[in-house]
Amino acid sequence: MSPRARARREIPEWARGDPLMEQYATEVFGRRTDDEDELFEVMCLQLFQAGLTWRMILARRGAFRKAFKGWQIEKVARITPRGVERLLADASIVRNRKKIEACIANARVVREIQGEHGSFCRWFYDVLDGDDLPGLQKQLRSRFRFMGPEIARMWLISAGRIPEGTH
């Protein structure tokens, strides 16, 4: 089998045939990270994706990154109500007040977690208790806004905390 055919086989079915989706699937999806801001970005992208397509979110990923200050947790946590209005006026991103405000509130929660545990990544991968999906979902929902069971499940999978296909 050629290297290209082998690589193609590793791309999840949901991403095949779309270069943008394939890139995300091979470079980000299902992989652990030790970059705090990257883990936060993956969480927020999952949140924004709720009710929309991944293609739509990934097509706007660069715009999201710019609008949300590179997903730098400290900077997102300091976004003011005026900043929320600026984001709501930005046609290059998904302009949903609840999702925008949830990302900002969640950045503040991440700062608390960093203070409590020294690292958001360490908390997510090593401290967050258990491997059973319902228990993990409940813990995430108790801390983060706009974190329903499906968003929590997809964030856990996307960030490599649990395997793809977990229900």
PDB file of C-alpha atoms in Angstrom:
ATOM      1  CA  MET A   1       0.000   0.000   0.000  1.00  0.00           C
ATOM      2  CA  SER A   2       1.344   3.421  -0.915  1.00  0.00           C
ATOM      3  CA  PRO A   3       2.079   5.998   1.825  1.00  0.00           C
ATOM      4  CA  ARG A   4      -0.694   8.175   0.421  1.00  0.00           C
ATOM      5  CA  ALA A   5      -3.207   5.328   0.630  1.00  0.00           C
ATOM      6  CA  ARG A   6      -2.073   4.539   4.197  1.00  0.00           C
ATOM      7  CA  ALA A   7      -2.449   8.198   5.200  1.00  0.00           C
ATOM      8  CA  ARG A   8      -5.866   8.336   3.560  1.00  0.00           C
ATOM      9  CA  ARG A   9      -6.995   5.329   5.587  1.00  0.00           C
ATOM     10  CA  GLU A  10      -6.055   7.134   8.824  1.00  0.00           C
ATOM     11  CA  ILE A  11      -8.310  10.088   8.053  1.00  0.00           C
ATOM     12  CA  PRO A  12     -11.713   9.626   9.702  1.00  0.00           C
ATOM     13  CA  GLU A  13     -14.601   9.125   7.323  1.00  0.00           C
ATOM     14  CA  TRP A  14     -16.251  12.394   8.417  1.00  0.00           C
ATOM     15  CA  ALA A  15     -13.225  14.364   7.180  1.00  0.00           C
ATOM     16  CA  ARG A  16     -12.430  12.601   3.915  1.00  0.00           C
ATOM     17  CA  GLY A  17     -12.509  14.590   0.712  1.00  0.00           C
ATOM     18  CA  ASP A  18     -12.321  18.024   2.306  1.00  0.00           C
ATOM     19  CA  PRO A  19      -8.779  19.395   2.743  1.00  0.00           C
ATOM     20  CA  LEU A  20      -9.788  21.668   5.606  1.00  0.00           C
ATOM     21  CA  MET A  21     -11.501  18.849   7.487  1.00  0.00           C
ATOM     22  CA  GLU A  22      -8.670  16.439   6.708  1.00  0.00           C
ATOM     23  CA  GLN A  23      -6.100  18.873   8.076  1.00  0.00           C
ATOM     24  CA  TYR A  24      -8.035  19.310  11.331  1.00  0.00           C
ATOM     25  CA  ALA A  25      -8.611  15.565  11.631  1.00  0.00           C
ATOM     26  CA  THR A  26      -4.928  14.728  11.196  1.00  0.00           C
ATOM     27  CA  GLU A  27      -3.343  17.634  13.080  1.00  0.00           C
ATOM     28  CA  VAL A  28      -5.716  18.319  15.983  1.00  0.00           C
ATOM     29  CA  PHE A  29      -8.637  15.917  16.380  1.00  0.00           C
ATOM     30  CA  GLY A  30      -8.149  13.162  18.928  1.00  0.00           C
ATOM     31  CA  ARG A  31      -4.671  14.299  19.958  1.00  0.00           C
ATOM     32  CA  ARG A  32      -3.535  15.247  23.428  1.00  0.00           C
ATOM     33  CA  THR A  33      -1.925  18.639  23.797  1.00  0.00           C
ATOM     34  CA  ASP A  34       0.229  20.255  26.435  1.00  0.00           C
ATOM     35  CA  ASP A  35      -0.591  23.733  25.107  1.00  0.00           C
ATOM     36  CA  GLU A  36      -3.117  25.396  27.416  1.00  0.00           C
ATOM     37  CA  ASP A  37      -4.403  27.799  24.755  1.00  0.00           C
ATOM     38  CA  GLU A  38      -4.799  25.013  22.194  1.00  0.00           C
ATOM     39  CA  LEU A  39      -6.867  22.941  24.623  1.00  0.00           C
ATOM     40  CA  PHE A  40      -9.013  26.009  25.279  1.00  0.00           C
ATOM     41  CA  GLU A  41      -9.407  26.594  21.528  1.00  0.00           C
ATOM     42  CA  VAL A  42     -10.552  23.006  20.990  1.00  0.00           C
ATOM     43  CA  MET A  43     -13.135  23.453  23.759  1.00  0.00           C
ATOM     44  CA  CYS A  44     -14.422  26.726  22.312  1.00  0.00           C
ATOM     45  CA  LEU A  45     -14.596  25.409  18.757  1.00  0.00           C
ATOM     46  CA  GLN A  46     -16.719  22.519  20.031  1.00  0.00           C
ATOM     47  CA  LEU A  47     -18.953  25.010  21.773  1.00  0.00           C
ATOM     48  CA  PHE A  48     -19.332  27.157  18.651  1.00  0.00           C
ATOM     49  CA  GLN A  49     -19.976  24.091  16.505  1.00  0.00           C
ATOM     50  CA  ALA A  50     -23.135  23.150  18.433  1.00  0.00           C
ATOM     51  CA  GLY A  51     -25.993  23.197  15.937  1.00  0.00           C
ATOM     52  CA  LEU A  52     -23.676  24.004  13.022  1.00  0.00           C
ATOM     53  CA  THR A  53     -21.359  22.046  10.748  1.00  0.00           C
ATOM     54  CA  TRP A  54     -17.670  21.424  11.376  1.00  0.00           C
ATOM     55  CA  ARG A  55     -16.961  22.718   7.908  1.00  0.00           C
ATOM     56  CA  MET A  56     -18.514  26.075   8.820  1.00  0.00           C
ATOM     57  CA  ILE A  57     -16.488  26.322  12.035  1.00  0.00           C
ATOM     58  CA  LEU A  58     -13.203  25.241  10.472  1.00  0.00           C
ATOM     59  CA  ALA A  59     -13.661  27.672   7.589  1.00  0.00           C
ATOM     60  CA  ARG A  60     -13.792  30.419  10.212  1.00  0.00           C
ATOM     61  CA  ARG A  61     -11.044  29.036  12.456  1.00  0.00           C
ATOM     62  CA  GLY A  62      -8.531  31.726  11.514  1.00  0.00           C
ATOM     63  CA  ALA A  63     -11.136  34.446  12.029  1.00  0.00           C
ATOM     64  CA  PHE A  64     -12.035  32.972  15.412  1.00  0.00           C
ATOM     65  CA  ARG A  65      -8.356  32.915  16.353  1.00  0.00           C
ATOM     66  CA  LYS A  66      -7.985  36.579  15.424  1.00  0.00           C
ATOM     67  CA  ALA A  67     -11.232  37.690  17.078  1.00  0.00           C
ATOM     68  CA  PHE A  68     -10.491  35.773  20.278  1.00  0.00           C
ATOM     69  CA  LYS A  69      -6.920  37.022  20.603  1.00  0.00           C
ATOM     70  CA  GLY A  70      -5.214  33.795  19.521  1.00  0.00           C
ATOM     71  CA  TRP A  71      -7.322  31.902  22.065  1.00  0.00           C
ATOM     72  CA  GLN A  72      -4.921  33.135  24.734  1.00  0.00           C
ATOM     73  CA  ILE A  73      -6.812  32.251  27.885  1.00  0.00           C
ATOM     74  CA  GLU A  74      -5.649  35.281  29.851  1.00  0.00           C
ATOM     75  CA  LYS A  75      -6.705  37.689  27.083  1.00  0.00           C
ATOM     76  CA  VAL A  76     -10.072  36.019  26.454  1.00  0.00           C
ATOM     77  CA  ALA A  77     -10.816  36.093  30.192  1.00  0.00           C
ATOM     78  CA  ARG A  78     -10.383  39.883  30.132  1.00  0.00           C
ATOM     79  CA  ILE A  79     -12.843  40.556  27.294  1.00  0.00           C
ATOM     80  CA  THR A  80     -15.300  43.184  28.498  1.00  0.00           C
ATOM     81  CA  PRO A  81     -18.976  43.705  27.599  1.00  0.00           C
ATOM     82  CA  ARG A  82     -17.754  46.212  25.005  1.00  0.00           C
ATOM     83  CA  GLY A  83     -15.529  43.458  23.592  1.00  0.00           C
ATOM     84  CA  VAL A  84     -18.554  41.168  23.407  1.00  0.00           C
ATOM     85  CA  GLU A  85     -20.332  43.806  21.300  1.00  0.00           C
ATOM     86  CA  ARG A  86     -17.267  44.004  19.036  1.00  0.00           C
ATOM     87  CA  LEU A  87     -17.385  40.218  18.593  1.00  0.00           C
ATOM     88  CA  LEU A  88     -21.111  40.300  17.863  1.00  0.00           C
ATOM     89  CA  ALA A  89     -20.423  42.786  15.072  1.00  0.00           C
ATOM     90  CA  ASP A  90     -17.688  40.607  13.516  1.00  0.00           C
ATOM     91  CA  ALA A  91     -19.254  38.907  10.477  1.00  0.00           C
ATOM     92  CA  SER A  92     -16.209  36.641  10.047  1.00  0.00           C
ATOM     93  CA  ILE A  93     -17.154  34.524  13.096  1.00  0.00           C
ATOM     94  CA  VAL A  94     -20.322  32.912  14.415  1.00  0.00           C
ATOM     95  CA  ARG A  95     -22.149  35.754  16.141  1.00  0.00           C
ATOM     96  CA  ASN A  96     -24.024  34.025  18.913  1.00  0.00           C
ATOM     97  CA  ARG A  97     -24.078  35.985  22.181  1.00  0.00           C
ATOM     98  CA  LYS A  98     -24.543  32.919  24.406  1.00  0.00           C
ATOM     99  CA  LYS A  99     -21.602  31.116  22.815  1.00  0.00           C
ATOM    100  CA  ILE A 100     -19.357  34.187  22.887  1.00  0.00           C
ATOM    101  CA  GLU A 101     -20.151  34.909  26.519  1.00  0.00           C
ATOM    102  CA  ALA A 102     -19.689  31.229  27.407  1.00  0.00           C
ATOM    103  CA  CYS A 103     -16.181  31.235  25.905  1.00  0.00           C
ATOM    104  CA  ILE A 104     -15.268  34.302  27.951  1.00  0.00           C
ATOM    105  CA  ALA A 105     -16.756  32.873  31.149  1.00  0.00           C
ATOM    106  CA  ASN A 106     -15.028  29.555  30.473  1.00  0.00           C
ATOM    107  CA  ALA A 107     -11.680  31.314  30.055  1.00  0.00           C
ATOM    108  CA  ARG A 108     -12.183  32.679  33.566  1.00  0.00           C
ATOM    109  CA  VAL A 109     -12.943  29.173  34.824  1.00  0.00           C
ATOM    110  CA  VAL A 110      -9.776  27.907  33.126  1.00  0.00           C
ATOM    111  CA  ARG A 111      -7.812  30.608  34.993  1.00  0.00           C
ATOM    112  CA  GLU A 112      -9.317  29.282  38.257  1.00  0.00           C
ATOM    113  CA  ILE A 113      -8.349  25.734  37.285  1.00  0.00           C
ATOM    114  CA  GLN A 114      -4.822  26.889  36.487  1.00  0.00           C
ATOM    115  CA  GLY A 115      -4.660  28.511  39.925  1.00  0.00           C
ATOM    116  CA  GLU A 116      -5.965  25.373  41.637  1.00  0.00           C
ATOM    117  CA  HIS A 117      -3.949  22.788  39.703  1.00  0.00           C
ATOM    118  CA  GLY A 118      -1.098  24.704  38.087  1.00  0.00           C
ATOM    119  CA  SER A 119      -2.136  23.690  34.578  1.00  0.00           C
ATOM    120  CA  PHE A 120      -5.351  23.423  32.604  1.00  0.00           C
ATOM    121  CA  CYS A 121      -3.921  20.540  30.549  1.00  0.00           C
ATOM    122  CA  ARG A 122      -2.804  18.656  33.658  1.00  0.00           C
ATOM    123  CA  TRP A 123      -6.267  19.096  35.162  1.00  0.00           C
ATOM    124  CA  PHE A 124      -8.008  17.954  31.961  1.00  0.00           C
ATOM    125  CA  TYR A 125      -5.849  14.892  31.315  1.00  0.00           C
ATOM    126  CA  ASP A 126      -4.713  13.830  34.785  1.00  0.00           C
ATOM    127  CA  VAL A 127      -6.911  15.353  37.502  1.00  0.00           C
ATOM    128  CA  LEU A 128     -10.378  15.264  35.924  1.00  0.00           C
ATOM    129  CA  ASP A 129     -11.613  12.098  37.556  1.00  0.00           C
ATOM    130  CA  GLY A 130     -12.593   8.914  35.788  1.00  0.00           C
ATOM    131  CA  ASP A 131     -12.947   7.419  32.363  1.00  0.00           C
ATOM    132  CA  ASP A 132     -16.692   6.895  32.261  1.00  0.00           C
ATOM    133  CA  LEU A 133     -18.354   9.338  29.916  1.00  0.00           C
ATOM    134  CA  PRO A 134     -21.353  10.283  32.091  1.00  0.00           C
ATOM    135  CA  GLY A 135     -19.099  11.093  35.045  1.00  0.00           C
ATOM    136  CA  LEU A 136     -16.741  13.201  32.930  1.00  0.00           C
ATOM    137  CA  GLN A 137     -19.658  15.022  31.306  1.00  0.00           C
ATOM    138  CA  LYS A 138     -21.143  15.822  34.702  1.00  0.00           C
ATOM    139  CA  GLN A 139     -17.838  17.254  35.960  1.00  0.00           C
ATOM    140  CA  LEU A 140     -17.415  19.430  32.866  1.00  0.00           C
ATOM    141  CA  ARG A 141     -21.004  20.639  32.989  1.00  0.00           C
ATOM    142  CA  SER A 142     -20.601  21.623  36.630  1.00  0.00           C
ATOM    143  CA  ARG A 143     -17.685  23.955  35.797  1.00  0.00           C
ATOM    144  CA  PHE A 144     -18.211  25.288  32.282  1.00  0.00           C
ATOM    145  CA  ARG A 145     -20.992  27.232  30.571  1.00  0.00           C
ATOM    146  CA  PHE A 146     -22.724  25.955  27.426  1.00  0.00           C
ATOM    147  CA  MET A 147     -21.269  22.510  28.155  1.00  0.00           C
ATOM    148  CA  GLY A 148     -24.091  20.104  27.417  1.00  0.00           C
ATOM    149  CA  PRO A 149     -23.492  16.359  27.262  1.00  0.00           C
ATOM    150  CA  GLU A 150     -22.761  16.261  23.518  1.00  0.00           C
ATOM    151  CA  ILE A 151     -20.408  19.268  23.558  1.00  0.00           C
ATOM    152  CA  ALA A 152     -18.607  17.719  26.539  1.00  0.00           C
ATOM    153  CA  ARG A 153     -18.362  14.343  24.772  1.00  0.00           C
ATOM    154  CA  MET A 154     -16.997  15.859  21.582  1.00  0.00           C
ATOM    155  CA  TRP A 155     -14.491  18.019  23.470  1.00  0.00           C
ATOM    156  CA  LEU A 156     -13.261  14.946  25.368  1.00  0.00           C
ATOM    157  CA  ILE A 157     -12.834  13.089  22.066  1.00  0.00           C
ATOM    158  CA  SER A 158     -11.410  16.037  20.108  1.00  0.00           C
ATOM    159  CA  ALA A 159      -8.767  16.705  22.752  1.00  0.00           C
ATOM    160  CA  GLY A 160      -7.763  13.048  23.012  1.00  0.00           C
ATOM    161  CA  ARG A 161      -9.130  12.508  26.528  1.00  0.00           C
ATOM    162  CA  ILE A 162     -11.385   9.609  25.475  1.00  0.00           C
ATOM    163  CA  PRO A 163     -11.344   7.538  22.273  1.00  0.00           C
ATOM    164  CA  GLU A 164     -13.430   8.409  19.245  1.00  0.00           C
ATOM    165  CA  GLY A 165     -16.589   6.344  19.124  1.00  0.00           C
ATOM    166  CA  THR A 166     -17.267   6.691  22.877  1.00  0.00           C
ATOM    167  CA  HIS A 167     -20.996   7.129  23.561  1.00  0.00           C
TER     168      HIS A 167
END
